[in-house]
């Protein structure tokens, strides 16, 4: 039996089972020998007993070896089936068009010395309105279609990224030169043109002697980089509580080159955002001396810029996760 045990092999589960049945199982060789052991004369029990135990030890050790060897063999076979050099069958995914455009915007402004700042989407009245020179009960508050989480004191979903301006300025000292990308919320009916959430990027530059011509030059450079050399910019007088003077920013229509098309409604110009010189009241609300410092600010919709750049005609596509749309970028 000892030599039979030591030379046994198992290449399959059946071989293994055969070994188990022959030696280990209750009807196997060992069980039989232990049965016979009962009738062995007393003076031989000692010797027989130790021989039997050696045999049992050998059988059990061998069985465990065979199990381990077979498992290792199976794992090896499986590994040989895996070709780690094959390309994945899964789609690897791609960056969302809004992220691509946001990153490009950041890159353009970083090269002009702006850094990136972020702030909370859940905001209080002070940072979203009051510090931005929205008087109590002013109709401009209504214009923003605010989602309130709590009233008195007000907690709300920010309606613009201008809250980050305030958070930057109240805790630091000029100069400030930051852009502030992020999601904003407005209680608007969802359509191809408008959504109840979207992304803005705000820019703020505060230092001594900052003037409107710095604003113009900064945005002119942005338009060149984002929409192509030769893109013109135009400012139209407007109103925001936190800037004075205020202006809408238009760029020349890069699709028709100013000849008139659907995108620019035949005007040759498309609007990309708002801007202006930071109102002295805003600087003062943040503890900055408005006689010593001045600044400009601008805000643009990232969806809007992406839609213009790629001629996308429905804002809802950005949040529907339709792969047919996303795969085009
Ligand atoms: N916060 C304004 C808005 O959401 C945009 C803006 C930012 C305008 C900065 C001027 C200056 O409509």
Short mmCIF file of C-alpha atoms and ligand atoms in Angstrom, two decimals:
data_model
loop_
_atom_site.label_atom_id
_atom_site.label_comp_id
_atom_site.label_asym_id
_atom_site.label_seq_id
_atom_site.Cartn_x
_atom_site.Cartn_y
_atom_site.Cartn_z
CA UNK A 1 0.00 0.00 0.00
CA UNK A 2 2.78 2.44 0.86
CA UNK A 3 4.31 2.27 -2.60
CA UNK A 4 0.87 2.48 -4.22
CA UNK A 5 0.19 5.66 -2.25
CA UNK A 6 3.54 7.27 -2.99
CA UNK A 7 3.31 6.71 -6.75
CA UNK A 8 -0.34 7.82 -7.15
CA UNK A 9 -1.05 10.78 -9.49
CA UNK A 10 -4.20 12.79 -10.22
CA UNK A 11 -4.60 14.76 -13.44
CA UNK A 12 -8.37 15.04 -13.18
CA UNK A 13 -11.05 15.26 -10.54
CA UNK A 14 -11.97 11.64 -11.31
CA UNK A 15 -8.41 10.47 -10.50
CA UNK A 16 -8.67 12.33 -7.24
CA UNK A 17 -11.99 10.77 -6.38
CA UNK A 18 -10.61 7.29 -7.17
CA UNK A 19 -7.78 7.83 -4.72
CA UNK A 20 -10.18 9.08 -2.07
CA UNK A 21 -12.48 6.09 -2.47
CA UNK A 22 -9.62 3.61 -2.42
CA UNK A 23 -7.84 4.88 0.68
CA UNK A 24 -9.69 7.59 2.61
CA UNK A 25 -13.40 6.83 2.34
CA UNK A 26 -15.30 4.79 4.90
CA UNK A 27 -15.27 1.77 2.63
CA UNK A 28 -11.64 2.21 1.67
CA UNK A 29 -8.50 0.21 2.41
CA UNK A 30 -7.69 2.06 5.63
CA UNK A 31 -11.15 1.62 7.12
CA UNK A 32 -10.93 -2.10 6.32
CA UNK A 33 -7.53 -2.44 7.99
CA UNK A 34 -8.69 -0.63 11.09
CA UNK A 35 -11.64 -3.05 11.22
CA UNK A 36 -9.28 -6.03 11.05
CA UNK A 37 -7.10 -4.41 13.71
CA UNK A 38 -9.79 -5.23 16.29
CA UNK A 39 -9.10 -8.94 15.89
CA UNK A 40 -5.30 -8.70 16.03
CA UNK A 41 -3.88 -10.55 19.06
CA UNK A 42 -2.93 -8.24 21.94
CA UNK A 43 0.81 -8.80 21.78
CA UNK A 44 0.85 -7.61 18.10
CA UNK A 45 -1.45 -4.57 18.59
CA UNK A 46 1.36 -2.17 19.39
CA UNK A 47 3.40 -2.86 16.24
CA UNK A 48 0.35 -3.14 13.96
CA UNK A 49 -1.11 0.04 15.39
CA UNK A 50 1.92 2.15 14.60
CA UNK A 51 2.19 0.64 11.08
CA UNK A 52 -1.45 1.47 10.46
CA UNK A 53 -0.97 5.06 11.65
CA UNK A 54 1.99 5.53 9.30
CA UNK A 55 -0.16 4.30 6.44
CA UNK A 56 -3.01 6.64 7.39
CA UNK A 57 -0.64 9.61 7.67
CA UNK A 58 0.82 8.86 4.25
CA UNK A 59 -2.59 8.54 2.61
CA UNK A 60 -3.89 11.80 4.06
CA UNK A 61 -0.75 13.77 3.24
CA UNK A 62 -0.73 12.41 -0.28
CA UNK A 63 -4.40 13.23 -0.78
CA UNK A 64 -3.81 16.85 0.24
CA UNK A 65 -0.84 17.08 -2.13
CA UNK A 66 -2.93 15.75 -5.01
CA UNK A 67 -5.72 18.28 -4.30
CA UNK A 68 -3.25 21.19 -4.21
CA UNK A 69 -1.45 20.09 -7.34
CA UNK A 70 -4.68 19.74 -9.28
CA UNK A 71 -5.88 23.19 -8.20
CA UNK A 72 -2.60 24.77 -9.23
CA UNK A 73 -2.83 22.96 -12.55
CA UNK A 74 -6.37 24.31 -13.17
CA UNK A 75 -5.36 27.87 -12.30
CA UNK A 76 -2.44 27.62 -14.71
CA UNK A 77 -4.66 26.40 -17.51
CA UNK A 78 -7.00 29.33 -16.95
CA UNK A 79 -4.18 31.85 -16.88
CA UNK A 80 -2.92 30.50 -20.18
CA UNK A 81 -6.34 31.34 -21.66
CA UNK A 82 -5.99 35.04 -20.71
CA UNK A 83 -4.09 37.13 -23.20
CA UNK A 84 -3.21 40.32 -21.35
CA UNK A 85 -2.05 41.96 -24.57
CA UNK A 86 -5.52 41.86 -26.17
CA UNK A 87 -7.31 45.25 -26.38
CA UNK A 88 -10.36 45.59 -24.14
CA UNK A 89 -13.74 44.61 -25.49
CA UNK A 90 -15.39 47.27 -23.30
CA UNK A 91 -15.84 50.88 -24.42
CA UNK A 92 -13.19 52.90 -22.65
CA UNK A 93 -15.41 55.98 -22.41
CA UNK A 94 -14.51 59.57 -23.20
CA UNK A 95 -14.59 62.95 -21.56
CA UNK A 96 -17.96 64.72 -21.47
CA UNK A 97 -18.10 67.65 -23.92
CA UNK A 98 -18.82 70.07 -21.05
CA UNK A 99 -15.70 68.88 -19.23
CA UNK A 100 -13.65 69.25 -22.39
CA UNK A 101 -14.82 72.82 -22.92
CA UNK A 102 -14.44 73.68 -19.22
CA UNK A 103 -10.86 72.39 -19.27
CA UNK A 104 -10.12 74.41 -22.40
CA UNK A 105 -11.54 77.57 -20.79
CA UNK A 106 -9.42 76.98 -17.69
CA UNK A 107 -6.33 76.48 -19.86
CA UNK A 108 -6.91 79.73 -21.77
CA UNK A 109 -7.33 81.80 -18.60
CA UNK A 110 -4.53 80.09 -16.68
CA UNK A 111 -2.16 81.28 -19.39
CA UNK A 112 -3.32 84.82 -18.64
CA UNK A 113 -2.47 84.40 -14.97
CA UNK A 114 -5.85 83.35 -13.58
CA UNK A 115 -6.16 80.50 -11.09
CA UNK A 116 -9.21 78.33 -10.44
CA UNK A 117 -11.42 78.85 -7.38
CA UNK A 118 -14.48 76.92 -6.28
CA UNK A 119 -17.30 77.44 -3.81
CA UNK A 120 -20.45 75.80 -2.45
CA UNK A 121 -23.56 75.08 -4.53
CA UNK A 122 -25.75 75.37 -1.43
CA UNK A 123 -25.43 78.98 -0.41
CA UNK A 124 -26.85 81.63 1.92
CA UNK A 125 -28.57 84.86 0.90
CA UNK A 126 -25.55 86.99 1.78
CA UNK A 127 -23.12 85.34 -0.66
CA UNK A 128 -25.58 84.81 -3.50
CA UNK A 129 -27.39 88.19 -3.29
CA UNK A 130 -26.81 90.72 -0.54
CA UNK A 131 -23.02 91.06 -0.80
CA UNK A 132 -23.46 91.27 -4.57
CA UNK A 133 -25.44 94.46 -4.12
CA UNK A 134 -28.90 92.99 -4.67
CA UNK A 135 -31.05 95.20 -2.46
CA UNK A 136 -33.72 93.53 -0.31
CA UNK A 137 -36.92 93.05 -2.37
CA UNK A 138 -35.16 94.14 -5.55
CA UNK A 139 -36.78 92.72 -8.71
CA UNK A 140 -33.36 91.43 -9.84
CA UNK A 141 -33.73 88.72 -7.19
CA UNK A 142 -36.90 87.55 -8.89
CA UNK A 143 -35.09 87.50 -12.23
CA UNK A 144 -32.86 84.75 -10.90
CA UNK A 145 -35.66 82.16 -10.36
CA UNK A 146 -34.15 80.89 -7.15
CA UNK A 147 -34.63 77.44 -5.64
CA UNK A 148 -34.95 77.97 -1.91
CA UNK A 149 -34.06 75.18 0.50
CA UNK A 150 -35.06 77.19 3.56
CA UNK A 151 -36.53 80.63 4.16
CA UNK A 152 -35.59 82.99 7.02
CA UNK A 153 -32.69 82.81 7.13
CA UNK A 154 -32.51 81.90 3.45
CA UNK A 155 -30.60 78.87 2.26
CA UNK A 156 -30.69 78.33 -1.49
CA UNK A 157 -29.12 76.68 -4.49
CA UNK A 158 -26.76 79.27 -5.94
CA UNK A 159 -28.17 80.95 -9.04
CA UNK A 160 -24.74 81.96 -10.33
CA UNK A 161 -21.08 81.35 -9.54
CA UNK A 162 -20.74 84.97 -8.36
CA UNK A 163 -20.96 83.66 -4.79
CA UNK A 164 -17.36 82.48 -5.22
CA UNK A 165 -16.21 86.08 -5.90
CA UNK A 166 -17.56 87.05 -2.52
CA UNK A 167 -16.05 84.05 -0.75
CA UNK A 168 -12.67 84.82 -2.31
CA UNK A 169 -12.67 88.51 -1.51
CA UNK A 170 -14.05 88.35 2.03
CA UNK A 171 -11.23 86.05 3.12
CA UNK A 172 -8.27 87.46 1.23
CA UNK A 173 -6.42 90.56 0.17
CA UNK A 174 -6.12 91.87 -3.42
CA UNK A 175 -4.85 91.21 -6.00
CA UNK A 176 -7.37 88.55 -7.06
CA UNK A 177 -7.23 86.95 -10.46
CA UNK A 178 -9.42 83.84 -10.55
CA UNK A 179 -11.90 82.00 -12.68
CA UNK A 180 -14.68 80.09 -11.00
CA UNK A 181 -16.33 77.27 -12.89
CA UNK A 182 -19.26 75.37 -11.42
CA UNK A 183 -22.87 74.28 -11.50
CA UNK A 184 -25.73 76.71 -10.88
CA UNK A 185 -29.48 76.27 -10.50
CA UNK A 186 -32.52 78.20 -11.68
CA UNK A 187 -36.19 77.38 -11.43
CA UNK A 188 -36.88 77.54 -15.15
CA UNK A 189 -39.03 75.41 -17.42
CA UNK A 190 -36.79 72.88 -19.13
CA UNK A 191 -36.59 73.28 -22.90
CA UNK A 192 -34.07 73.00 -25.73
CA UNK A 193 -32.71 76.43 -24.73
CA UNK A 194 -32.93 76.38 -20.90
CA UNK A 195 -32.36 73.94 -18.07
CA UNK A 196 -32.92 74.10 -14.32
CA UNK A 197 -29.22 73.40 -13.79
CA UNK A 198 -26.24 74.40 -15.90
CA UNK A 199 -22.61 75.46 -15.59
CA UNK A 200 -21.08 78.88 -15.51
CA UNK A 201 -17.56 80.15 -15.41
CA UNK A 202 -17.04 83.44 -13.66
CA UNK A 203 -13.90 85.55 -13.88
CA UNK A 204 -12.70 88.11 -11.37
CA UNK A 205 -9.72 90.43 -11.49
CA UNK A 206 -9.21 92.93 -8.67
CA UNK A 207 -6.07 95.02 -8.27
CA UNK A 208 -4.93 98.64 -8.31
CA UNK A 209 -5.84 100.43 -11.56
CA UNK A 210 -7.82 97.66 -13.24
CA UNK A 211 -9.89 99.24 -15.99
CA UNK A 212 -12.45 98.34 -18.63
CA UNK A 213 -9.73 98.00 -21.23
CA UNK A 214 -8.24 95.10 -19.21
CA UNK A 215 -11.64 93.41 -19.34
CA UNK A 216 -11.84 93.93 -23.09
CA UNK A 217 -8.37 92.64 -23.75
CA UNK A 218 -8.85 89.57 -21.55
CA UNK A 219 -12.10 88.59 -23.25
CA UNK A 220 -10.73 89.42 -26.69
CA UNK A 221 -7.88 87.00 -26.09
CA UNK A 222 -10.34 84.39 -24.83
CA UNK A 223 -12.48 84.73 -27.98
CA UNK A 224 -9.43 84.32 -30.22
CA UNK A 225 -8.34 81.16 -28.44
CA UNK A 226 -11.77 79.61 -28.01
CA UNK A 227 -13.46 80.45 -31.31
CA UNK A 228 -10.54 81.10 -33.61
CA UNK A 229 -8.27 83.92 -34.77
CA UNK A 230 -10.15 86.85 -36.22
CA UNK A 231 -13.14 86.50 -33.89
CA UNK A 232 -14.40 89.96 -32.97
CA UNK A 233 -15.94 90.97 -29.65
CA UNK A 234 -18.58 93.59 -28.93
CA UNK A 235 -19.95 94.98 -25.66
CA UNK A 236 -23.60 96.00 -25.24
CA UNK A 237 -24.69 98.11 -22.25
CA UNK A 238 -26.60 96.06 -19.70
CA UNK A 239 -27.43 95.87 -16.03
CA UNK A 240 -26.21 93.65 -13.18
CA UNK A 241 -26.45 94.79 -9.54
CA UNK A 242 -22.83 93.78 -8.87
CA UNK A 243 -21.15 95.57 -11.80
CA UNK A 244 -21.15 99.18 -12.92
CA UNK A 245 -20.95 99.78 -15.80
CA UNK A 246 -22.25 96.42 -17.03
CA UNK A 247 -22.14 94.90 -20.50
CA UNK A 248 -23.26 91.83 -22.40
CA UNK A 249 -20.43 90.17 -24.31
CA UNK A 250 -21.04 89.29 -27.97
CA UNK A 251 -18.66 87.56 -30.35
CA UNK A 252 -18.81 87.79 -34.12
CA UNK A 253 -20.59 84.75 -35.53
CA UNK A 254 -17.79 82.31 -36.38
CA UNK A 255 -20.21 80.05 -38.20
CA UNK A 256 -21.33 82.40 -40.97
CA UNK A 257 -18.45 84.85 -40.59
CA UNK A 258 -20.97 87.67 -40.08
CA UNK A 259 -22.96 87.01 -43.24
CA UNK A 260 -26.03 85.89 -41.32
CA UNK A 261 -27.23 82.42 -40.29
CA UNK A 262 -29.66 80.65 -37.98
CA UNK A 263 -27.25 80.59 -35.02
CA UNK A 264 -26.83 84.39 -34.96
CA UNK A 265 -30.38 85.03 -36.15
CA UNK A 266 -28.90 86.90 -39.11
CA UNK A 267 -27.32 89.54 -36.88
CA UNK A 268 -23.72 88.36 -37.30
CA UNK A 269 -23.25 88.39 -33.48
CA UNK A 270 -23.88 85.86 -30.70
CA UNK A 271 -24.02 86.55 -26.98
CA UNK A 272 -21.69 84.55 -24.74
CA UNK A 273 -22.09 86.17 -21.31
CA UNK A 274 -22.23 89.19 -19.04
CA UNK A 275 -19.50 91.40 -17.64
CA UNK A 276 -18.64 94.71 -16.06
CA UNK A 277 -16.55 96.63 -13.54
CA UNK A 278 -17.05 95.34 -10.00
CA UNK A 279 -19.44 97.71 -8.22
CA UNK A 280 -17.66 99.58 -5.37
CA UNK A 281 -20.44 98.39 -3.03
CA UNK A 282 -19.38 94.78 -3.65
CA UNK A 283 -15.74 95.54 -2.84
CA UNK A 284 -16.75 97.35 0.34
CA UNK A 285 -19.08 94.49 1.39
CA UNK A 286 -15.98 92.28 1.31
CA UNK A 287 -13.85 94.71 3.29
CA UNK A 288 -11.83 95.98 0.30
CA UNK A 289 -11.13 99.70 -0.05
CA UNK A 290 -12.85 100.72 -3.28
CA UNK A 291 -10.79 103.93 -3.50
CA UNK A 292 -7.60 101.92 -3.68
CA UNK A 293 -8.77 98.93 -5.71
CA UNK A 294 -10.93 98.31 -8.75
CA UNK A 295 -11.80 95.19 -10.69
CA UNK A 296 -13.67 93.56 -13.50
CA UNK A 297 -15.87 90.46 -13.53
CA UNK A 298 -17.48 88.37 -16.22
CA UNK A 299 -19.70 85.30 -16.33
CA UNK A 300 -20.37 82.85 -19.14
CA UNK A 301 -22.49 79.73 -19.57
CA UNK A 302 -20.37 76.66 -20.32
CA UNK A 303 -23.32 74.91 -22.00
CA UNK A 304 -23.87 77.96 -24.18
CA UNK A 305 -20.24 78.05 -25.31
CA UNK A 306 -20.20 74.30 -25.93
CA UNK A 307 -23.45 74.53 -27.95
CA UNK A 308 -22.01 77.31 -30.08
CA UNK A 309 -18.69 75.62 -30.60
CA UNK A 310 -20.16 72.26 -31.63
CA UNK A 311 -23.47 73.57 -33.02
CA UNK A 312 -25.58 71.59 -30.57
CA UNK A 313 -29.19 72.72 -30.64
CA UNK A 314 -30.62 71.16 -27.46
CA UNK A 315 -29.20 71.79 -23.97
CA UNK A 316 -30.95 68.69 -22.60
CA UNK A 317 -28.51 66.46 -24.50
CA UNK A 318 -25.80 67.29 -21.96
CA UNK A 319 -27.59 65.54 -19.12
CA UNK A 320 -29.39 62.68 -20.85
CA UNK A 321 -26.43 60.29 -21.05
CA UNK A 322 -27.33 59.23 -24.58
CA UNK A 323 -24.24 57.41 -25.86
CA UNK A 324 -25.07 58.29 -29.48
CA UNK A 325 -24.55 61.93 -28.48
CA UNK A 326 -21.62 61.46 -26.11
CA UNK A 327 -19.62 59.27 -28.51
CA UNK A 328 -19.28 62.15 -30.95
CA UNK A 329 -16.81 63.98 -28.71
N1 LIG B 1 -23.65 86.41 -12.49
C1 LIG B 1 -24.21 86.82 -13.76
C2 LIG B 1 -25.32 85.89 -14.15
O1 LIG B 1 -25.37 84.79 -13.71
C3 LIG B 1 -23.16 86.87 -14.83
C4 LIG B 1 -22.15 87.92 -14.59
C5 LIG B 1 -21.00 87.64 -13.88
C6 LIG B 1 -22.30 89.20 -15.07
C7 LIG B 1 -20.06 88.62 -13.63
C8 LIG B 1 -21.39 90.18 -14.86
C9 LIG B 1 -20.27 89.91 -14.13
O2 LIG B 1 -26.16 86.23 -14.92
#
